[in-house]
Amino acid sequence: MKLRSLASAALLGMSAVKGIDLDLGSDDSIKKAASEVAYGMVKYYTGNNTGDVPGNLPDPYYWWEAGAMFGSLVDYWYYTGDETYNEITKQAMLFQVGPNNDYMPPNQSRTLGNDDQAFWGLAALQAAEVNFPSPPDDQPDWLALAQAVVHTQIPRWDNSTCGGGLKWQIFTFNNGYNYKNTISNGCFFNMAARLAKYTGNQTYAEWATRAFEWTQNVGLMNERWHFFDGSDDLINCTRVNHIQWSYNAGVYLLGAATMWNITESDVWRQRTQGILEGTSVFFKDNTNVMFEVACEPNGKCDVDQRSFKAYLARWMAATTKVAPWTRDYIMPKLQASATNAALQCSGGDDGKQCGLRWTNAAAFDGSVGVGEQMSALEVIQANLIDKVSGPLTNRTGGRSRGDNNAGSQSETTPLKFNEITTGDKAGAGILTAFALAAICGGAWWLVH
Ligand SMILES: *[C@@H]1O[C@H](CO)[C@@H](O)[C@H](O)[C@H]1NC(C)=O
Ligand SMILES: *[C@@H]1O[C@H](CO)[C@@H](O)[C@H](O)[C@H]1NC(C)=O
Ligand SMILES: *[C@@H]1O[C@H](CO)[C@@H](O)[C@H](O)[C@H]1NC(C)=O
Ligand SMILES: *[C@@H]1O[C@H](CO)[C@@H](O)[C@H](O)[C@H]1NC(C)=O
Ligand SMILES: *[C@@H]1O[C@H](CO)[C@@H](O)[C@H](O)[C@H]1NC(C)=O
Ligand SMILES: *[C@@H]1O[C@H](CO)[C@@H](O)[C@H](O)[C@H]1NC(C)=O
Ligand SMILES: *[C@@H]1O[C@H](CO)[C@@H](O)[C@H](O)[C@H]1NC(C)=O
């Protein structure tokens, strides 16, 4: 297919397609590029087809990534004003709320971790912060949905091991119940900080501070402000899996910047600055081009990991709004990364599918999917950040309705689960063994 189209292009004397056009000096060019990449992403979505389930992506994409994708479409509207995807976004985000309006739909309970739930909650929180068109009056508003996610997670804070923290999994029968992972705690921290900002409610700020300090104390973040994947509560978190993922740095960065915005304190400024400098591990040498250091060089990024750069880009851009002094550090990175990402969007039948590796933009790397599209989309549209207003609050025009009791039903109406088989229970033990192997194995990129 590709060869033939190249051949016919040559016959017609045309030059081969080489990526989408992007001129960072022109808002229209950025919007057009974003629209092409968004179109390429939404092509994967089947949830609005007759007979399909709104909010779900087809295999191999997990439910959480669909939540992340709708977050990127909320961003897309925020940055470009293009309403093309608003209806499917709203439909999906309301269809997946579950019986208690807290993003815990029973269909997903077999893979539902705190982080999975949070990626949908984050999409709702973004929607609240930018006045994304509200749901109908008889349905929960974006703010209430985001609150529900945090409110269901507060009682899961687990002091019984590791001095606190959230476990990765919510249900004992799922693989990874013993793992306390950084992204779950990071999402909780990020959302609590932003809810504190939006509502002005100090309770959220206290939880944000607690989650941050726990991460630090347990060693999931080190003195160089690097974030590691997680630890195991069966060993009371005495050893840490040292793999570094870009989304962990990103989620803590925006949370810390938001806490600085609320407090204007030196301690949060120092934390924000430290995390920001710590993100340098995700930028290739001196190029300012973002890469997923743990898996791009060795070609082992799985389907989830191929989307992680989307969130670092998303949260770096948002950071410039709440902590404006970070802007000069961040923008050159978003610019260089977007330029290379656009060049990498040069594959597939239409010559516009985005590849994974922006560090080698000269040649399409053949890796395509929702994660690749979403990452390119977020980093390209992030270059419009100076043209949009910062996150709203309920004192500065944010219209989303909140609910202090959101998420409280979950404790009183237990969900019914499918029967758990012995195989699943054995699986939990096997995964823990893998996690420990990774902990002992160490990670080379730490020492460079
Ligand atoms: C689903 O949404 C996409 C993007 O908005 C649109 O192109 C497509 O026609 C929709 N399909 C249906 C069946 O509504
Ligand atoms: C749950 O799965 C059933 C069966 O596939 C489907 O009909 C229903 O719409 C799904 N609900 C959600 C919220 O995904
Ligand atoms: C865990 O400790 C925190 C204080 O660090 C406290 O606020 C919280 O209520 C405790 N949680 C439980 C379930 O005991
Ligand atoms: C487990 O770790 C926490 C904090 O890291 C510590 O306070 C606690 O004493 C440890 N518990 C045991 C049994 O060692
Ligand atoms: C904002 O939300 C807080 C907490 O829910 C509430 O106390 C306050 O009255 C709200 N302010 C406005 C202007 O709505
Ligand atoms: C602040 O948030 C907490 C937790 O959601 C809630 O219980 C409390 O009522 C809120 N306080 C105010 C003043 O809104
Ligand atoms: C806090 O964030 C808001 C929203 O972006 C911004 O307008 C304000 O200037 C920030 N505060 C400080 C002290 O920078």
JSON list of N, CA, C and O in Angstrom, two decimals, residues 262-311:
[
{"chain": "A", "resi": 262, "resn": "ILE", "atom": "N", "xyz": [-1.50, 28.06, 45.12]},
{"chain": "A", "resi": 262, "resn": "ILE", "atom": "CA", "xyz": [-2.39, 28.28, 46.26]},
{"chain": "A", "resi": 262, "resn": "ILE", "atom": "C", "xyz": [-1.65, 28.95, 47.41]},
{"chain": "A", "resi": 262, "resn": "ILE", "atom": "O", "xyz": [-2.16, 29.88, 48.04]},
{"chain": "A", "resi": 263, "resn": "THR", "atom": "N", "xyz": [-0.44, 28.47, 47.68]},
{"chain": "A", "resi": 263, "resn": "THR", "atom": "CA", "xyz": [0.26, 28.90, 48.90]},
{"chain": "A", "resi": 263, "resn": "THR", "atom": "C", "xyz": [1.28, 30.00, 48.64]},
{"chain": "A", "resi": 263, "resn": "THR", "atom": "O", "xyz": [1.62, 30.75, 49.56]},
{"chain": "A", "resi": 264, "resn": "GLU", "atom": "N", "xyz": [1.80, 30.06, 47.42]},
{"chain": "A", "resi": 264, "resn": "GLU", "atom": "CA", "xyz": [2.95, 30.92, 47.08]},
{"chain": "A", "resi": 264, "resn": "GLU", "atom": "C", "xyz": [4.10, 30.74, 48.07]},
{"chain": "A", "resi": 264, "resn": "GLU", "atom": "O", "xyz": [4.82, 31.68, 48.38]},
{"chain": "A", "resi": 265, "resn": "SER", "atom": "N", "xyz": [4.24, 29.54, 48.59]},
{"chain": "A", "resi": 265, "resn": "SER", "atom": "CA", "xyz": [5.27, 29.29, 49.60]},
{"chain": "A", "resi": 265, "resn": "SER", "atom": "C", "xyz": [6.58, 28.86, 48.96]},
{"chain": "A", "resi": 265, "resn": "SER", "atom": "O", "xyz": [6.60, 28.28, 47.87]},
{"chain": "A", "resi": 266, "resn": "ASP", "atom": "N", "xyz": [7.66, 29.11, 49.68]},
{"chain": "A", "resi": 266, "resn": "ASP", "atom": "CA", "xyz": [8.98, 28.72, 49.19]},
{"chain": "A", "resi": 266, "resn": "ASP", "atom": "C", "xyz": [9.10, 27.20, 49.06]},
{"chain": "A", "resi": 266, "resn": "ASP", "atom": "O", "xyz": [9.73, 26.71, 48.14]},
{"chain": "A", "resi": 267, "resn": "VAL", "atom": "N", "xyz": [8.47, 26.50, 50.01]},
{"chain": "A", "resi": 267, "resn": "VAL", "atom": "CA", "xyz": [8.64, 25.05, 49.98]},
{"chain": "A", "resi": 267, "resn": "VAL", "atom": "C", "xyz": [8.01, 24.46, 48.72]},
{"chain": "A", "resi": 267, "resn": "VAL", "atom": "O", "xyz": [8.61, 23.60, 48.06]},
{"chain": "A", "resi": 268, "resn": "TRP", "atom": "N", "xyz": [6.84, 24.95, 48.30]},
{"chain": "A", "resi": 268, "resn": "TRP", "atom": "CA", "xyz": [6.24, 24.42, 47.07]},
{"chain": "A", "resi": 268, "resn": "TRP", "atom": "C", "xyz": [6.94, 24.96, 45.83]},
{"chain": "A", "resi": 268, "resn": "TRP", "atom": "O", "xyz": [7.00, 24.30, 44.80]},
{"chain": "A", "resi": 269, "resn": "ARG", "atom": "N", "xyz": [7.50, 26.13, 45.94]},
{"chain": "A", "resi": 269, "resn": "ARG", "atom": "CA", "xyz": [8.27, 26.63, 44.79]},
{"chain": "A", "resi": 269, "resn": "ARG", "atom": "C", "xyz": [9.49, 25.76, 44.55]},
{"chain": "A", "resi": 269, "resn": "ARG", "atom": "O", "xyz": [9.81, 25.38, 43.42]},
{"chain": "A", "resi": 270, "resn": "GLN", "atom": "N", "xyz": [10.17, 25.43, 45.64]},
{"chain": "A", "resi": 270, "resn": "GLN", "atom": "CA", "xyz": [11.36, 24.59, 45.54]},
{"chain": "A", "resi": 270, "resn": "GLN", "atom": "C", "xyz": [11.01, 23.20, 44.99]},
{"chain": "A", "resi": 270, "resn": "GLN", "atom": "O", "xyz": [11.72, 22.65, 44.16]},
{"chain": "A", "resi": 271, "resn": "ARG", "atom": "N", "xyz": [9.91, 22.65, 45.47]},
{"chain": "A", "resi": 271, "resn": "ARG", "atom": "CA", "xyz": [9.48, 21.34, 44.98]},
{"chain": "A", "resi": 271, "resn": "ARG", "atom": "C", "xyz": [9.14, 21.41, 43.48]},
{"chain": "A", "resi": 271, "resn": "ARG", "atom": "O", "xyz": [9.54, 20.53, 42.71]},
{"chain": "A", "resi": 272, "resn": "THR", "atom": "N", "xyz": [8.43, 22.43, 43.08]},
{"chain": "A", "resi": 272, "resn": "THR", "atom": "CA", "xyz": [8.06, 22.57, 41.67]},
{"chain": "A", "resi": 272, "resn": "THR", "atom": "C", "xyz": [9.31, 22.69, 40.81]},
{"chain": "A", "resi": 272, "resn": "THR", "atom": "O", "xyz": [9.45, 22.01, 39.79]},
{"chain": "A", "resi": 273, "resn": "GLN", "atom": "N", "xyz": [10.21, 23.56, 41.25]},
{"chain": "A", "resi": 273, "resn": "GLN", "atom": "CA", "xyz": [11.45, 23.78, 40.50]},
{"chain": "A", "resi": 273, "resn": "GLN", "atom": "C", "xyz": [12.27, 22.49, 40.41]},
{"chain": "A", "resi": 273, "resn": "GLN", "atom": "O", "xyz": [12.81, 22.14, 39.36]},
{"chain": "A", "resi": 274, "resn": "GLY", "atom": "N", "xyz": [12.34, 21.77, 41.52]},
{"chain": "A", "resi": 274, "resn": "GLY", "atom": "CA", "xyz": [13.11, 20.53, 41.55]},
{"chain": "A", "resi": 274, "resn": "GLY", "atom": "C", "xyz": [12.54, 19.50, 40.58]},
{"chain": "A", "resi": 274, "resn": "GLY", "atom": "O", "xyz": [13.26, 18.88, 39.79]},
{"chain": "A", "resi": 275, "resn": "ILE", "atom": "N", "xyz": [11.23, 19.31, 40.65]},
{"chain": "A", "resi": 275, "resn": "ILE", "atom": "CA", "xyz": [10.59, 18.32, 39.77]},
{"chain": "A", "resi": 275, "resn": "ILE", "atom": "C", "xyz": [10.78, 18.72, 38.31]},
{"chain": "A", "resi": 275, "resn": "ILE", "atom": "O", "xyz": [11.05, 17.89, 37.43]},
{"chain": "A", "resi": 276, "resn": "LEU", "atom": "N", "xyz": [10.66, 20.01, 38.06]},
{"chain": "A", "resi": 276, "resn": "LEU", "atom": "CA", "xyz": [10.82, 20.51, 36.70]},
{"chain": "A", "resi": 276, "resn": "LEU", "atom": "C", "xyz": [12.21, 20.15, 36.17]},
{"chain": "A", "resi": 276, "resn": "LEU", "atom": "O", "xyz": [12.35, 19.62, 35.06]},
{"chain": "A", "resi": 277, "resn": "GLU", "atom": "N", "xyz": [13.22, 20.41, 36.95]},
{"chain": "A", "resi": 277, "resn": "GLU", "atom": "CA", "xyz": [14.58, 20.09, 36.51]},
{"chain": "A", "resi": 277, "resn": "GLU", "atom": "C", "xyz": [14.76, 18.57, 36.40]},
{"chain": "A", "resi": 277, "resn": "GLU", "atom": "O", "xyz": [15.47, 18.09, 35.52]},
{"chain": "A", "resi": 278, "resn": "GLY", "atom": "N", "xyz": [14.09, 17.84, 37.29]},
{"chain": "A", "resi": 278, "resn": "GLY", "atom": "CA", "xyz": [14.16, 16.37, 37.24]},
{"chain": "A", "resi": 278, "resn": "GLY", "atom": "C", "xyz": [13.60, 15.79, 35.95]},
{"chain": "A", "resi": 278, "resn": "GLY", "atom": "O", "xyz": [13.97, 14.69, 35.54]},
{"chain": "A", "resi": 279, "resn": "THR", "atom": "N", "xyz": [12.72, 16.54, 35.28]},
{"chain": "A", "resi": 279, "resn": "THR", "atom": "CA", "xyz": [12.15, 16.02, 34.02]},
{"chain": "A", "resi": 279, "resn": "THR", "atom": "C", "xyz": [13.20, 15.93, 32.91]},
{"chain": "A", "resi": 279, "resn": "THR", "atom": "O", "xyz": [12.93, 15.35, 31.86]},
{"chain": "A", "resi": 280, "resn": "SER", "atom": "N", "xyz": [14.38, 16.50, 33.15]},
{"chain": "A", "resi": 280, "resn": "SER", "atom": "CA", "xyz": [15.41, 16.50, 32.10]},
{"chain": "A", "resi": 280, "resn": "SER", "atom": "C", "xyz": [15.77, 15.08, 31.67]},
{"chain": "A", "resi": 280, "resn": "SER", "atom": "O", "xyz": [16.24, 14.86, 30.56]},
{"chain": "A", "resi": 281, "resn": "VAL", "atom": "N", "xyz": [15.51, 14.10, 32.54]},
{"chain": "A", "resi": 281, "resn": "VAL", "atom": "CA", "xyz": [15.79, 12.71, 32.17]},
{"chain": "A", "resi": 281, "resn": "VAL", "atom": "C", "xyz": [14.93, 12.26, 30.98]},
{"chain": "A", "resi": 281, "resn": "VAL", "atom": "O", "xyz": [15.27, 11.32, 30.27]},
{"chain": "A", "resi": 282, "resn": "PHE", "atom": "N", "xyz": [13.84, 12.98, 30.74]},
{"chain": "A", "resi": 282, "resn": "PHE", "atom": "CA", "xyz": [12.93, 12.62, 29.64]},
{"chain": "A", "resi": 282, "resn": "PHE", "atom": "C", "xyz": [13.15, 13.47, 28.39]},
{"chain": "A", "resi": 282, "resn": "PHE", "atom": "O", "xyz": [12.32, 13.47, 27.48]},
{"chain": "A", "resi": 283, "resn": "PHE", "atom": "N", "xyz": [14.26, 14.20, 28.37]},
{"chain": "A", "resi": 283, "resn": "PHE", "atom": "CA", "xyz": [14.58, 14.97, 27.16]},
{"chain": "A", "resi": 283, "resn": "PHE", "atom": "C", "xyz": [15.95, 14.54, 26.66]},
{"chain": "A", "resi": 283, "resn": "PHE", "atom": "O", "xyz": [16.91, 14.54, 27.41]},
{"chain": "A", "resi": 284, "resn": "LYS", "atom": "N", "xyz": [15.99, 14.16, 25.41]},
{"chain": "A", "resi": 284, "resn": "LYS", "atom": "CA", "xyz": [17.18, 13.56, 24.84]},
{"chain": "A", "resi": 284, "resn": "LYS", "atom": "C", "xyz": [18.34, 14.56, 24.83]},
{"chain": "A", "resi": 284, "resn": "LYS", "atom": "O", "xyz": [18.25, 15.62, 24.20]},
{"chain": "A", "resi": 285, "resn": "ASP", "atom": "N", "xyz": [19.40, 14.20, 25.51]},
{"chain": "A", "resi": 285, "resn": "ASP", "atom": "CA", "xyz": [20.63, 15.01, 25.58]},
{"chain": "A", "resi": 285, "resn": "ASP", "atom": "C", "xyz": [20.33, 16.50, 25.58]},
{"chain": "A", "resi": 285, "resn": "ASP", "atom": "O", "xyz": [19.64, 16.98, 26.43]},
{"chain": "A", "resi": 286, "resn": "ASN", "atom": "N", "xyz": [20.86, 17.23, 24.62]},
{"chain": "A", "resi": 286, "resn": "ASN", "atom": "CA", "xyz": [20.62, 18.67, 24.67]},
{"chain": "A", "resi": 286, "resn": "ASN", "atom": "C", "xyz": [19.63, 19.13, 23.62]},
{"chain": "A", "resi": 286, "resn": "ASN", "atom": "O", "xyz": [19.65, 20.27, 23.18]},
{"chain": "A", "resi": 287, "resn": "THR", "atom": "N", "xyz": [18.74, 18.22, 23.21]},
{"chain": "A", "resi": 287, "resn": "THR", "atom": "CA", "xyz": [17.86, 18.55, 22.09]},
{"chain": "A", "resi": 287, "resn": "THR", "atom": "C", "xyz": [16.53, 19.16, 22.50]},
{"chain": "A", "resi": 287, "resn": "THR", "atom": "O", "xyz": [15.81, 19.67, 21.65]},
{"chain": "A", "resi": 288, "resn": "ASN", "atom": "N", "xyz": [16.17, 19.06, 23.79]},
{"chain": "A", "resi": 288, "resn": "ASN", "atom": "CA", "xyz": [14.84, 19.48, 24.22]},
{"chain": "A", "resi": 288, "resn": "ASN", "atom": "C", "xyz": [13.71, 18.62, 23.64]},
{"chain": "A", "resi": 288, "resn": "ASN", "atom": "O", "xyz": [12.55, 19.00, 23.70]},
{"chain": "A", "resi": 289, "resn": "VAL", "atom": "N", "xyz": [14.05, 17.47, 23.07]},
{"chain": "A", "resi": 289, "resn": "VAL", "atom": "CA", "xyz": [13.03, 16.60, 22.51]},
{"chain": "A", "resi": 289, "resn": "VAL", "atom": "C", "xyz": [12.68, 15.49, 23.51]},
{"chain": "A", "resi": 289, "resn": "VAL", "atom": "O", "xyz": [13.55, 14.77, 23.98]},
{"chain": "A", "resi": 290, "resn": "MET", "atom": "N", "xyz": [11.39, 15.40, 23.80]},
{"chain": "A", "resi": 290, "resn": "MET", "atom": "CA", "xyz": [10.91, 14.47, 24.81]},
{"chain": "A", "resi": 290, "resn": "MET", "atom": "C", "xyz": [11.02, 13.03, 24.33]},
{"chain": "A", "resi": 290, "resn": "MET", "atom": "O", "xyz": [10.76, 12.74, 23.16]},
{"chain": "A", "resi": 291, "resn": "PHE", "atom": "N", "xyz": [11.41, 12.14, 25.25]},
{"chain": "A", "resi": 291, "resn": "PHE", "atom": "CA", "xyz": [11.36, 10.71, 24.94]},
{"chain": "A", "resi": 291, "resn": "PHE", "atom": "C", "xyz": [11.09, 9.90, 26.19]},
{"chain": "A", "resi": 291, "resn": "PHE", "atom": "O", "xyz": [11.28, 10.37, 27.30]},
{"chain": "A", "resi": 292, "resn": "GLU", "atom": "N", "xyz": [10.57, 8.70, 25.98]},
{"chain": "A", "resi": 292, "resn": "GLU", "atom": "CA", "xyz": [10.26, 7.81, 27.11]},
{"chain": "A", "resi": 292, "resn": "GLU", "atom": "C", "xyz": [11.51, 7.00, 27.37]},
{"chain": "A", "resi": 292, "resn": "GLU", "atom": "O", "xyz": [11.76, 5.98, 26.71]},
{"chain": "A", "resi": 293, "resn": "VAL", "atom": "N", "xyz": [12.28, 7.45, 28.34]},
{"chain": "A", "resi": 293, "resn": "VAL", "atom": "CA", "xyz": [13.66, 6.95, 28.48]},
{"chain": "A", "resi": 293, "resn": "VAL", "atom": "C", "xyz": [13.73, 5.45, 28.80]},
{"chain": "A", "resi": 293, "resn": "VAL", "atom": "O", "xyz": [14.67, 4.77, 28.39]},
{"chain": "A", "resi": 294, "resn": "ALA", "atom": "N", "xyz": [12.72, 4.94, 29.48]},
{"chain": "A", "resi": 294, "resn": "ALA", "atom": "CA", "xyz": [12.80, 3.54, 29.91]},
{"chain": "A", "resi": 294, "resn": "ALA", "atom": "C", "xyz": [12.49, 2.54, 28.79]},
{"chain": "A", "resi": 294, "resn": "ALA", "atom": "O", "xyz": [12.82, 1.38, 28.91]},
{"chain": "A", "resi": 295, "resn": "CYS", "atom": "N", "xyz": [11.85, 2.99, 27.73]},
{"chain": "A", "resi": 295, "resn": "CYS", "atom": "CA", "xyz": [11.45, 1.99, 26.73]},
{"chain": "A", "resi": 295, "resn": "CYS", "atom": "C", "xyz": [11.63, 2.40, 25.28]},
{"chain": "A", "resi": 295, "resn": "CYS", "atom": "O", "xyz": [11.56, 1.54, 24.40]},
{"chain": "A", "resi": 296, "resn": "GLU", "atom": "N", "xyz": [11.87, 3.67, 25.00]},
{"chain": "A", "resi": 296, "resn": "GLU", "atom": "CA", "xyz": [12.06, 4.02, 23.58]},
{"chain": "A", "resi": 296, "resn": "GLU", "atom": "C", "xyz": [13.41, 3.55, 23.05]},
{"chain": "A", "resi": 296, "resn": "GLU", "atom": "O", "xyz": [13.47, 2.97, 21.96]},
{"chain": "A", "resi": 297, "resn": "PRO", "atom": "N", "xyz": [14.49, 3.77, 23.80]},
{"chain": "A", "resi": 297, "resn": "PRO", "atom": "CA", "xyz": [15.79, 3.33, 23.27]},
{"chain": "A", "resi": 297, "resn": "PRO", "atom": "C", "xyz": [15.85, 1.82, 23.04]},
{"chain": "A", "resi": 297, "resn": "PRO", "atom": "O", "xyz": [16.47, 1.36, 22.09]},
{"chain": "A", "resi": 298, "resn": "ASN", "atom": "N", "xyz": [15.18, 1.02, 23.89]},
{"chain": "A", "resi": 298, "resn": "ASN", "atom": "CA", "xyz": [15.25, -0.43, 23.70]},
{"chain": "A", "resi": 298, "resn": "ASN", "atom": "C", "xyz": [14.05, -0.97, 22.91]},
{"chain": "A", "resi": 298, "resn": "ASN", "atom": "O", "xyz": [13.89, -2.18, 22.75]},
{"chain": "A", "resi": 299, "resn": "GLY", "atom": "N", "xyz": [13.18, -0.08, 22.43]},
{"chain": "A", "resi": 299, "resn": "GLY", "atom": "CA", "xyz": [12.06, -0.51, 21.60]},
{"chain": "A", "resi": 299, "resn": "GLY", "atom": "C", "xyz": [11.03, -1.36, 22.32]},
{"chain": "A", "resi": 299, "resn": "GLY", "atom": "O", "xyz": [10.36, -2.19, 21.71]},
{"chain": "A", "resi": 300, "resn": "LYS", "atom": "N", "xyz": [10.90, -1.17, 23.63]},
{"chain": "A", "resi": 300, "resn": "LYS", "atom": "CA", "xyz": [10.00, -2.04, 24.38]},
{"chain": "A", "resi": 300, "resn": "LYS", "atom": "C", "xyz": [8.80, -1.33, 25.00]},
{"chain": "A", "resi": 300, "resn": "LYS", "atom": "O", "xyz": [8.24, -1.78, 26.01]},
{"chain": "A", "resi": 301, "resn": "CYS", "atom": "N", "xyz": [8.40, -0.20, 24.46]},
{"chain": "A", "resi": 301, "resn": "CYS", "atom": "CA", "xyz": [7.23, 0.48, 25.02]},
{"chain": "A", "resi": 301, "resn": "CYS", "atom": "C", "xyz": [5.97, -0.34, 24.73]},
{"chain": "A", "resi": 301, "resn": "CYS", "atom": "O", "xyz": [5.70, -0.67, 23.58]},
{"chain": "A", "resi": 302, "resn": "ASP", "atom": "N", "xyz": [5.20, -0.64, 25.79]},
{"chain": "A", "resi": 302, "resn": "ASP", "atom": "CA", "xyz": [3.95, -1.36, 25.54]},
{"chain": "A", "resi": 302, "resn": "ASP", "atom": "C", "xyz": [2.85, -0.36, 25.17]},
{"chain": "A", "resi": 302, "resn": "ASP", "atom": "O", "xyz": [3.10, 0.85, 25.07]},
{"chain": "A", "resi": 303, "resn": "VAL", "atom": "N", "xyz": [1.65, -0.88, 24.95]},
{"chain": "A", "resi": 303, "resn": "VAL", "atom": "CA", "xyz": [0.56, -0.03, 24.46]},
{"chain": "A", "resi": 303, "resn": "VAL", "atom": "C", "xyz": [0.30, 1.14, 25.42]},
{"chain": "A", "resi": 303, "resn": "VAL", "atom": "O", "xyz": [0.14, 2.29, 24.98]},
{"chain": "A", "resi": 304, "resn": "ASP", "atom": "N", "xyz": [0.27, 0.89, 26.71]},
{"chain": "A", "resi": 304, "resn": "ASP", "atom": "CA", "xyz": [0.06, 1.96, 27.69]},
{"chain": "A", "resi": 304, "resn": "ASP", "atom": "C", "xyz": [1.18, 3.00, 27.61]},
{"chain": "A", "resi": 304, "resn": "ASP", "atom": "O", "xyz": [0.93, 4.21, 27.55]},
{"chain": "A", "resi": 305, "resn": "GLN", "atom": "N", "xyz": [2.40, 2.49, 27.63]},
{"chain": "A", "resi": 305, "resn": "GLN", "atom": "CA", "xyz": [3.57, 3.38, 27.74]},
{"chain": "A", "resi": 305, "resn": "GLN", "atom": "C", "xyz": [3.73, 4.30, 26.54]},
{"chain": "A", "resi": 305, "resn": "GLN", "atom": "O", "xyz": [4.31, 5.38, 26.65]},
{"chain": "A", "resi": 306, "resn": "ARG", "atom": "N", "xyz": [3.18, 3.89, 25.41]},
{"chain": "A", "resi": 306, "resn": "ARG", "atom": "CA", "xyz": [3.28, 4.72, 24.21]},
{"chain": "A", "resi": 306, "resn": "ARG", "atom": "C", "xyz": [2.45, 5.99, 24.33]},
{"chain": "A", "resi": 306, "resn": "ARG", "atom": "O", "xyz": [2.54, 6.88, 23.49]},
{"chain": "A", "resi": 307, "resn": "SER", "atom": "N", "xyz": [1.61, 6.06, 25.36]},
{"chain": "A", "resi": 307, "resn": "SER", "atom": "CA", "xyz": [0.81, 7.28, 25.54]},
{"chain": "A", "resi": 307, "resn": "SER", "atom": "C", "xyz": [1.38, 8.20, 26.61]},
{"chain": "A", "resi": 307, "resn": "SER", "atom": "O", "xyz": [0.89, 9.31, 26.79]},
{"chain": "A", "resi": 308, "resn": "PHE", "atom": "N", "xyz": [2.41, 7.78, 27.33]},
{"chain": "A", "resi": 308, "resn": "PHE", "atom": "CA", "xyz": [2.83, 8.55, 28.52]},
{"chain": "A", "resi": 308, "resn": "PHE", "atom": "C", "xyz": [3.32, 9.96, 28.20]},
{"chain": "A", "resi": 308, "resn": "PHE", "atom": "O", "xyz": [3.11, 10.89, 28.99]},
{"chain": "A", "resi": 309, "resn": "LYS", "atom": "N", "xyz": [3.98, 10.14, 27.08]},
{"chain": "A", "resi": 309, "resn": "LYS", "atom": "CA", "xyz": [4.48, 11.49, 26.76]},
{"chain": "A", "resi": 309, "resn": "LYS", "atom": "C", "xyz": [3.32, 12.49, 26.62]},
{"chain": "A", "resi": 309, "resn": "LYS", "atom": "O", "xyz": [3.50, 13.68, 26.83]},
{"chain": "A", "resi": 310, "resn": "ALA", "atom": "N", "xyz": [2.15, 11.97, 26.28]},
{"chain": "A", "resi": 310, "resn": "ALA", "atom": "CA", "xyz": [0.97, 12.86, 26.17]},
{"chain": "A", "resi": 310, "resn": "ALA", "atom": "C", "xyz": [0.75, 13.60, 27.49]},
{"chain": "A", "resi": 310, "resn": "ALA", "atom": "O", "xyz": [0.46, 14.79, 27.52]},
{"chain": "A", "resi": 311, "resn": "TYR", "atom": "N", "xyz": [0.90, 12.86, 28.59]},
{"chain": "A", "resi": 311, "resn": "TYR", "atom": "CA", "xyz": [0.55, 13.44, 29.90]},
{"chain": "A", "resi": 311, "resn": "TYR", "atom": "C", "xyz": [1.66, 14.36, 30.40]},
{"chain": "A", "resi": 311, "resn": "TYR", "atom": "O", "xyz": [1.37, 15.39, 31.01]}
]
